[in-house]
Amino acid sequence: MEYKNILFTVEEGVAIITFNRPKALNAMNSEMMGELQDAVTACKDDDNVRALILTGSGEKAFIAGADITEMQNMEPQDALKFMELGHETLRLIETLPKPSIAAINGFALGGGTETSMACDMRFASENARFGQPEILLGLIPGWGGTQRLSRLIGMGRAKEIVLGGGQLDAQRAYEVGLVNKIYPAGQLMEETKKFAKKLAGMPPFAIKMAKHSLNFGYDLAFDNAIRLEVECCSQCFSTKDLKEGTTAFLEKRKANFTGR
Ligand code: DAK
């Protein structure tokens, strides 16, 4: 697929998807969401990709929300299609058996905050701003904002943001646990790549099992969640990477994981 709204590169095992409509502050239209889904599927299928970064082009925005121009003229059937495509794509990112980081380089509003929350981690520049301003447009978050935000930062704070429509700066987002790290704008990509490359060097099957246990154990009753963890953990014992990791520890050397 040829991309018109995103850039897609892979370097040293790290895929980088860049939202690329800077004139519209990288607002997410349905074409861009389709391209995102295609690129994430390619990451899932390619064993050489071991980690994923999502970011925005330009200095102002990660994604300034769903494209309001496109949304304004949507018939309910088109809106439903766009919403389902968004849900499918964000869930694909969330459940990708590889780690993902959103490098948030400016505005991440509405669908922008929602896209960042589908990633495993959020690294922000000092000028990043978050929020769910949908209420100001007469609607509510449509890509998981009412669900992922409350799980990440708690119900009271999520209600303040979703019902109040206000924005959080990077520091506040860090304080409430929405953001993992904050960097000066000029260092954001370099630091995010450094961490993504570290993740790309981890044993892929253990990464996959860790994400599976975290993602799918979260909503289970505790005994079932622990059982899921036991099953995911015990499966790691079938890998050569576990042998390599434990042998390397005992031989006091760095492990060389091969993904087997
Ligand atoms: N959509 C379309 N264009 C946008 C945009 C957006 N979300 N955000 C910015 N732009 C465009 C502006 O119209 C402007 O275009 P020109 O006038 O130059 O042609 C250009 O980007 C630069 O923006 P500004 O001139 O406004 O720049 P400022 O620095 O003054 O302000 C801002 C930056 C981010 C504070 C401001 O642009 C802003 O408030 N933007 C809108 C933020 C927002 O409300 N985002 C949408 C949230 S709602 C669903 C699916 C998804 C969703 C819901 C339902 N279904 C299918 C049912 C999700 C909804 C949302 O995300």
CSV table of C-alpha atoms and ligand atoms in Angstrom, one decimal:
chain,number,residue,atom,x,y,z
A,1,MET,CA,0.0,0.0,0.0
A,2,GLU,CA,1.3,3.5,-0.9
A,3,TYR,CA,0.9,5.9,2.0
A,4,LYS,CA,-0.2,9.5,1.6
A,5,ASN,CA,-0.8,10.5,5.2
A,6,ILE,CA,1.9,8.6,7.2
A,7,LEU,CA,5.6,7.9,6.8
A,8,PHE,CA,6.8,4.4,7.6
A,9,THR,CA,10.4,3.4,8.2
A,10,VAL,CA,12.3,0.6,10.0
A,11,GLU,CA,15.7,1.1,11.6
A,12,GLU,CA,17.6,-1.5,13.7
A,13,GLY,CA,14.4,-3.5,14.5
A,14,VAL,CA,12.4,-0.4,15.4
A,15,ALA,CA,9.5,0.6,13.1
A,16,ILE,CA,8.6,4.3,13.1
A,17,ILE,CA,5.2,5.5,11.9
A,18,THR,CA,4.9,9.3,11.6
A,19,PHE,CA,1.5,10.9,11.2
A,20,ASN,CA,2.2,13.3,8.3
A,21,ARG,CA,-0.4,16.0,7.7
A,22,PRO,CA,1.4,18.8,9.5
A,23,LYS,CA,-0.7,21.6,7.8
A,24,ALA,CA,-3.8,20.1,9.6
A,25,LEU,CA,-1.8,19.4,12.8
A,26,ASN,CA,-1.8,15.7,11.8
A,27,ALA,CA,-5.6,15.5,12.3
A,28,MET,CA,-6.7,11.8,11.8
A,29,ASN,CA,-8.9,11.3,8.8
A,30,SER,CA,-10.3,7.9,7.7
A,31,GLU,CA,-7.6,7.5,5.0
A,32,MET,CA,-4.8,8.0,7.6
A,33,MET,CA,-6.5,5.5,10.0
A,34,GLY,CA,-6.6,2.9,7.1
A,35,GLU,CA,-2.9,3.5,6.4
A,36,LEU,CA,-2.1,3.2,10.1
A,37,GLN,CA,-3.9,-0.1,10.3
A,38,ASP,CA,-2.0,-1.4,7.2
A,39,ALA,CA,1.4,-0.3,8.6
A,40,VAL,CA,0.7,-1.8,12.1
A,41,THR,CA,-0.3,-5.1,10.4
A,42,ALA,CA,3.0,-5.1,8.5
A,43,CYS,CA,4.8,-4.6,11.8
A,44,LYS,CA,2.9,-7.5,13.3
A,45,ASP,CA,3.8,-9.8,10.4
A,46,ASP,CA,7.5,-8.8,10.1
A,47,ASP,CA,9.8,-10.7,12.5
A,48,ASN,CA,12.5,-8.1,11.9
A,49,VAL,CA,10.3,-5.5,13.6
A,50,ARG,CA,10.7,-5.8,17.3
A,51,ALA,CA,9.3,-2.5,18.5
A,52,LEU,CA,7.1,0.3,17.3
A,53,ILE,CA,7.2,4.1,17.7
A,54,LEU,CA,4.3,6.4,16.7
A,55,THR,CA,4.9,10.1,16.4
A,56,GLY,CA,3.8,13.2,14.5
A,57,SER,CA,5.6,15.3,11.9
A,58,GLY,CA,6.3,18.9,12.5
A,59,GLU,CA,6.9,20.6,15.8
A,60,LYS,CA,3.4,21.3,16.9
A,61,ALA,CA,1.3,18.1,16.9
A,62,PHE,CA,1.2,14.4,17.5
A,63,ILE,CA,-2.4,14.2,16.3
A,64,ALA,CA,-4.8,17.2,17.0
A,65,GLY,CA,-7.8,14.8,17.0
A,66,ALA,CA,-10.0,13.3,14.5
A,67,ASP,CA,-10.3,15.4,11.3
A,68,ILE,CA,-13.2,17.7,12.2
A,69,THR,CA,-13.7,18.8,8.5
A,70,GLU,CA,-14.2,15.2,7.5
A,71,MET,CA,-16.4,14.3,10.5
A,72,GLN,CA,-18.7,17.3,10.1
A,73,ASN,CA,-20.2,15.9,6.9
A,74,MET,CA,-20.4,12.3,7.9
A,75,GLU,CA,-23.6,10.3,7.6
A,76,PRO,CA,-24.2,8.0,10.7
A,77,GLN,CA,-23.1,5.0,8.6
A,78,ASP,CA,-19.8,6.6,7.6
A,79,ALA,CA,-19.3,7.6,11.2
A,80,LEU,CA,-19.9,4.1,12.4
A,81,LYS,CA,-17.4,2.8,9.8
A,82,PHE,CA,-14.7,5.3,10.8
A,83,MET,CA,-15.3,4.6,14.5
A,84,GLU,CA,-15.0,0.8,14.0
A,85,LEU,CA,-11.8,1.2,11.8
A,86,GLY,CA,-10.4,3.3,14.7
A,87,HIS,CA,-11.3,0.8,17.4
A,88,GLU,CA,-9.9,-2.1,15.3
A,89,THR,CA,-6.6,-0.3,14.6
A,90,LEU,CA,-6.1,0.9,18.2
A,91,ARG,CA,-6.8,-2.5,19.6
A,92,LEU,CA,-4.3,-3.9,17.0
A,93,ILE,CA,-1.6,-1.6,18.4
A,94,GLU,CA,-2.6,-2.4,22.0
A,95,THR,CA,-2.4,-6.1,21.5
A,96,LEU,CA,0.5,-6.1,19.1
A,97,PRO,CA,2.9,-8.8,20.4
A,98,LYS,CA,5.7,-6.2,20.3
A,99,PRO,CA,6.2,-3.1,22.4
A,100,SER,CA,5.0,0.3,21.3
A,101,ILE,CA,5.8,3.8,22.4
A,102,ALA,CA,4.0,7.0,21.5
A,103,ALA,CA,6.5,9.9,21.1
A,104,ILE,CA,4.2,12.8,21.7
A,105,ASN,CA,5.7,15.9,20.1
A,106,GLY,CA,2.9,18.5,20.7
A,107,PHE,CA,-0.9,18.4,20.6
A,108,ALA,CA,-2.5,15.0,21.3
A,109,LEU,CA,-6.1,15.9,21.5
A,110,GLY,CA,-9.2,13.7,21.2
A,111,GLY,CA,-8.3,10.9,18.9
A,112,GLY,CA,-4.6,11.9,19.5
A,113,THR,CA,-4.8,11.1,23.2
A,114,GLU,CA,-6.7,8.0,22.3
A,115,THR,CA,-4.1,6.8,19.8
A,116,SER,CA,-1.3,7.5,22.3
A,117,MET,CA,-3.2,5.4,25.0
A,118,ALA,CA,-3.3,2.4,22.7
A,119,CYS,CA,0.5,2.3,22.9
A,120,ASP,CA,2.3,0.6,25.8
A,121,MET,CA,4.1,3.8,26.8
A,122,ARG,CA,3.9,7.5,26.3
A,123,PHE,CA,7.0,9.7,26.1
A,124,ALA,CA,6.2,13.4,25.7
A,125,SER,CA,8.0,16.6,24.7
A,126,GLU,CA,7.8,19.5,27.2
A,127,ASN,CA,5.3,21.2,24.8
A,128,ALA,CA,2.9,18.2,24.6
A,129,ARG,CA,-0.7,18.8,25.4
A,130,PHE,CA,-3.4,16.1,26.1
A,131,GLY,CA,-7.1,16.2,26.3
A,132,GLN,CA,-10.5,14.8,25.3
A,133,PRO,CA,-12.2,18.0,23.9
A,134,GLU,CA,-15.0,16.0,22.1
A,135,ILE,CA,-17.6,17.4,24.5
A,136,LEU,CA,-17.0,20.9,23.2
A,137,LEU,CA,-18.0,19.6,19.7
A,138,GLY,CA,-21.2,18.0,21.0
A,139,LEU,CA,-19.9,14.4,21.1
A,140,ILE,CA,-17.9,12.1,23.2
A,141,PRO,CA,-14.7,10.2,22.7
A,142,GLY,CA,-15.2,7.5,20.0
A,143,TRP,CA,-11.9,5.6,20.1
A,144,GLY,CA,-11.8,4.2,23.6
A,145,GLY,CA,-11.1,7.5,25.4
A,146,THR,CA,-13.8,6.9,28.0
A,147,GLN,CA,-12.4,3.4,28.7
A,148,ARG,CA,-8.6,3.6,28.5
A,149,LEU,CA,-8.3,7.0,30.2
A,150,SER,CA,-10.1,5.9,33.3
A,151,ARG,CA,-8.1,2.7,33.5
A,152,LEU,CA,-4.8,4.7,33.1
A,153,ILE,CA,-5.4,7.6,35.5
A,154,GLY,CA,-8.5,6.7,37.5
A,155,MET,CA,-12.2,7.5,37.2
A,156,GLY,CA,-12.3,10.9,38.9
A,157,ARG,CA,-9.6,12.4,36.8
A,158,ALA,CA,-10.9,10.8,33.6
A,159,LYS,CA,-14.3,12.4,34.3
A,160,GLU,CA,-12.7,15.8,34.9
A,161,ILE,CA,-11.0,15.6,31.5
A,162,VAL,CA,-13.9,14.0,29.4
A,163,LEU,CA,-16.7,16.0,30.9
A,164,GLY,CA,-14.7,19.3,31.3
A,165,GLY,CA,-13.0,19.1,27.9
A,166,GLY,CA,-9.9,20.8,29.3
A,167,GLN,CA,-6.2,20.1,28.4
A,168,LEU,CA,-3.3,18.8,30.4
A,169,ASP,CA,0.2,20.0,29.8
A,170,ALA,CA,3.1,17.4,29.8
A,171,GLN,CA,3.9,18.0,33.5
A,172,ARG,CA,0.3,17.4,34.6
A,173,ALA,CA,0.0,14.3,32.3
A,174,TYR,CA,3.2,13.0,34.0
A,175,GLU,CA,1.8,13.6,37.5
A,176,VAL,CA,-1.4,11.7,36.8
A,177,GLY,CA,0.4,8.8,35.1
A,178,LEU,CA,-0.7,9.4,31.5
A,179,VAL,CA,2.9,10.0,30.5
A,180,ASN,CA,5.9,7.9,31.4
A,181,LYS,CA,8.7,10.4,30.6
A,182,ILE,CA,9.1,14.0,29.5
A,183,TYR,CA,12.0,15.3,27.3
A,184,PRO,CA,12.9,18.6,25.8
A,185,ALA,CA,11.5,18.7,22.3
A,186,GLY,CA,14.8,18.3,20.6
A,187,GLN,CA,15.7,15.2,22.5
A,188,LEU,CA,12.3,13.4,22.3
A,189,MET,CA,12.9,11.2,19.3
A,190,GLU,CA,16.5,10.4,20.1
A,191,GLU,CA,15.5,9.3,23.6
A,192,THR,CA,12.5,7.4,22.4
A,193,LYS,CA,14.5,5.5,19.8
A,194,LYS,CA,17.2,4.7,22.4
A,195,PHE,CA,14.5,3.1,24.6
A,196,ALA,CA,12.8,1.4,21.7
A,197,LYS,CA,16.1,-0.2,20.6
A,198,LYS,CA,16.6,-1.5,24.1
A,199,LEU,CA,13.1,-3.1,23.9
A,200,ALA,CA,13.9,-4.5,20.4
A,201,GLY,CA,16.8,-6.3,22.0
A,202,MET,CA,14.6,-8.1,24.5
A,203,PRO,CA,13.5,-11.8,24.0
A,204,PRO,CA,10.5,-11.5,21.6
A,205,PHE,CA,8.5,-14.4,23.0
A,206,ALA,CA,8.9,-13.2,26.6
A,207,ILE,CA,7.8,-9.7,25.5
A,208,LYS,CA,4.8,-11.2,23.8
A,209,MET,CA,3.8,-13.2,26.9
A,210,ALA,CA,4.3,-10.3,29.2
A,211,LYS,CA,2.0,-8.1,27.1
A,212,HIS,CA,-0.5,-10.8,26.8
A,213,SER,CA,-0.6,-11.3,30.6
A,214,LEU,CA,-0.8,-7.6,31.3
A,215,ASN,CA,-3.4,-6.9,28.6
A,216,PHE,CA,-5.7,-9.8,29.1
A,217,GLY,CA,-5.2,-10.4,32.8
A,218,TYR,CA,-6.3,-6.8,33.7
A,219,ASP,CA,-10.0,-7.3,33.5
A,220,LEU,CA,-10.1,-10.9,34.9
A,221,ALA,CA,-10.9,-11.9,38.4
A,222,PHE,CA,-7.7,-12.1,40.4
A,223,ASP,CA,-7.4,-15.9,40.5
A,224,ASN,CA,-8.0,-16.2,36.8
A,225,ALA,CA,-5.5,-13.4,36.1
A,226,ILE,CA,-2.8,-15.1,38.1
A,227,ARG,CA,-3.6,-18.4,36.3
A,228,LEU,CA,-3.1,-16.6,33.0
A,229,GLU,CA,0.2,-15.3,34.2
A,230,VAL,CA,1.3,-18.8,35.2
A,231,GLU,CA,0.4,-20.1,31.8
A,232,CYS,CA,2.2,-17.3,30.0
A,233,CYS,CA,5.3,-17.6,32.2
A,234,SER,CA,5.5,-21.4,31.9
A,235,GLN,CA,5.4,-21.1,28.1
A,236,CYS,CA,8.6,-19.1,28.1
A,237,PHE,CA,10.4,-22.3,29.3
A,238,SER,CA,9.9,-23.7,25.8
A,239,THR,CA,12.2,-21.1,24.3
A,240,LYS,CA,15.9,-21.1,23.5
A,241,ASP,CA,16.0,-17.4,24.6
A,242,LEU,CA,15.2,-18.5,28.2
A,243,LYS,CA,18.1,-20.9,28.1
A,244,GLU,CA,20.3,-18.1,26.7
A,245,GLY,CA,19.2,-15.6,29.3
A,246,THR,CA,19.7,-17.9,32.2
A,247,THR,CA,23.0,-19.2,30.8
A,248,ALA,CA,24.3,-15.7,30.1
A,249,PHE,CA,23.5,-14.7,33.7
A,250,LEU,CA,25.4,-17.6,35.1
A,251,GLU,CA,28.3,-17.0,32.7
A,252,LYS,CA,28.3,-13.3,33.7
A,253,ARG,CA,27.9,-12.2,30.1
A,254,LYS,CA,25.3,-10.2,28.1
A,255,ALA,CA,22.6,-12.4,26.6
A,256,ASN,CA,22.2,-12.6,22.9
A,257,PHE,CA,18.5,-13.3,22.2
A,258,THR,CA,17.6,-14.8,18.9
A,259,GLY,CA,13.9,-14.9,19.1
A,260,ARG,CA,13.7,-18.7,19.2
B,1,DAK,N1,-9.4,18.5,12.4
B,1,DAK,C1,-9.2,19.2,11.2
B,1,DAK,N2,-8.3,20.3,11.1
B,1,DAK,C2,-7.6,20.6,12.2
B,1,DAK,C3,-7.8,20.0,13.5
B,1,DAK,C4,-8.7,18.9,13.5
B,1,DAK,N3,-8.9,18.1,14.6
B,1,DAK,N4,-7.0,20.6,14.4
B,1,DAK,C5,-6.4,21.5,13.7
B,1,DAK,N5,-6.8,21.6,12.4
B,1,DAK,C6,-6.3,22.5,11.4
B,1,DAK,C7,-6.9,23.9,11.6
B,1,DAK,O1,-8.2,24.0,11.1
B,1,DAK,C8,-5.9,24.8,10.9
B,1,DAK,O2,-6.2,24.7,9.5
B,1,DAK,P1,-6.1,26.0,8.5
B,1,DAK,O3,-7.1,27.0,9.1
B,1,DAK,O4,-4.7,26.4,8.6
B,1,DAK,O5,-6.5,25.5,7.2
B,1,DAK,C9,-4.6,24.1,11.1
B,1,DAK,O6,-4.9,22.7,11.5
B,1,DAK,C10,-3.8,24.7,12.3
B,1,DAK,O7,-4.6,24.8,13.4
B,1,DAK,P2,-4.9,26.2,14.2
B,1,DAK,O8,-4.7,27.4,13.4
B,1,DAK,O9,-6.1,26.0,15.0
B,1,DAK,O10,-3.6,26.1,15.2
B,1,DAK,P3,-3.5,26.7,16.7
B,1,DAK,O11,-2.1,26.6,17.1
B,1,DAK,O12,-4.1,28.1,16.8
B,1,DAK,O13,-4.4,25.8,17.6
B,1,DAK,C11,-5.2,23.6,18.4
B,1,DAK,C12,-4.0,24.4,17.8
B,1,DAK,C13,-4.8,22.1,18.4
B,1,DAK,C14,-5.5,24.1,19.9
B,1,DAK,C15,-6.5,23.8,17.6
B,1,DAK,O14,-6.1,23.6,16.2
B,1,DAK,C16,-7.6,22.9,18.0
B,1,DAK,O15,-8.3,23.2,18.9
B,1,DAK,N6,-7.8,21.9,17.1
B,1,DAK,C17,-9.0,21.0,17.3
B,1,DAK,C18,-8.8,20.1,18.5
B,1,DAK,C19,-10.0,19.2,18.6
B,1,DAK,O16,-11.1,19.6,19.0
B,1,DAK,N7,-9.8,18.0,18.1
B,1,DAK,C20,-10.8,17.1,17.8
B,1,DAK,C21,-11.2,16.3,19.0
B,1,DAK,S1,-12.6,15.3,18.6
B,1,DAK,C22,-15.7,9.2,16.0
B,1,DAK,C23,-14.4,9.1,15.7
B,1,DAK,C24,-13.4,9.8,16.3
B,1,DAK,C25,-13.8,10.7,17.3
B,1,DAK,C26,-15.1,10.8,17.7
B,1,DAK,C27,-16.1,10.0,17.1
B,1,DAK,N8,-16.7,8.5,15.3
B,1,DAK,C28,-16.3,8.2,13.9
B,1,DAK,C29,-18.0,8.5,15.6
B,1,DAK,C30,-12.8,11.5,17.9
B,1,DAK,C31,-13.0,12.9,17.9
B,1,DAK,C32,-12.0,13.8,18.2
B,1,DAK,O17,-10.8,13.6,18.2
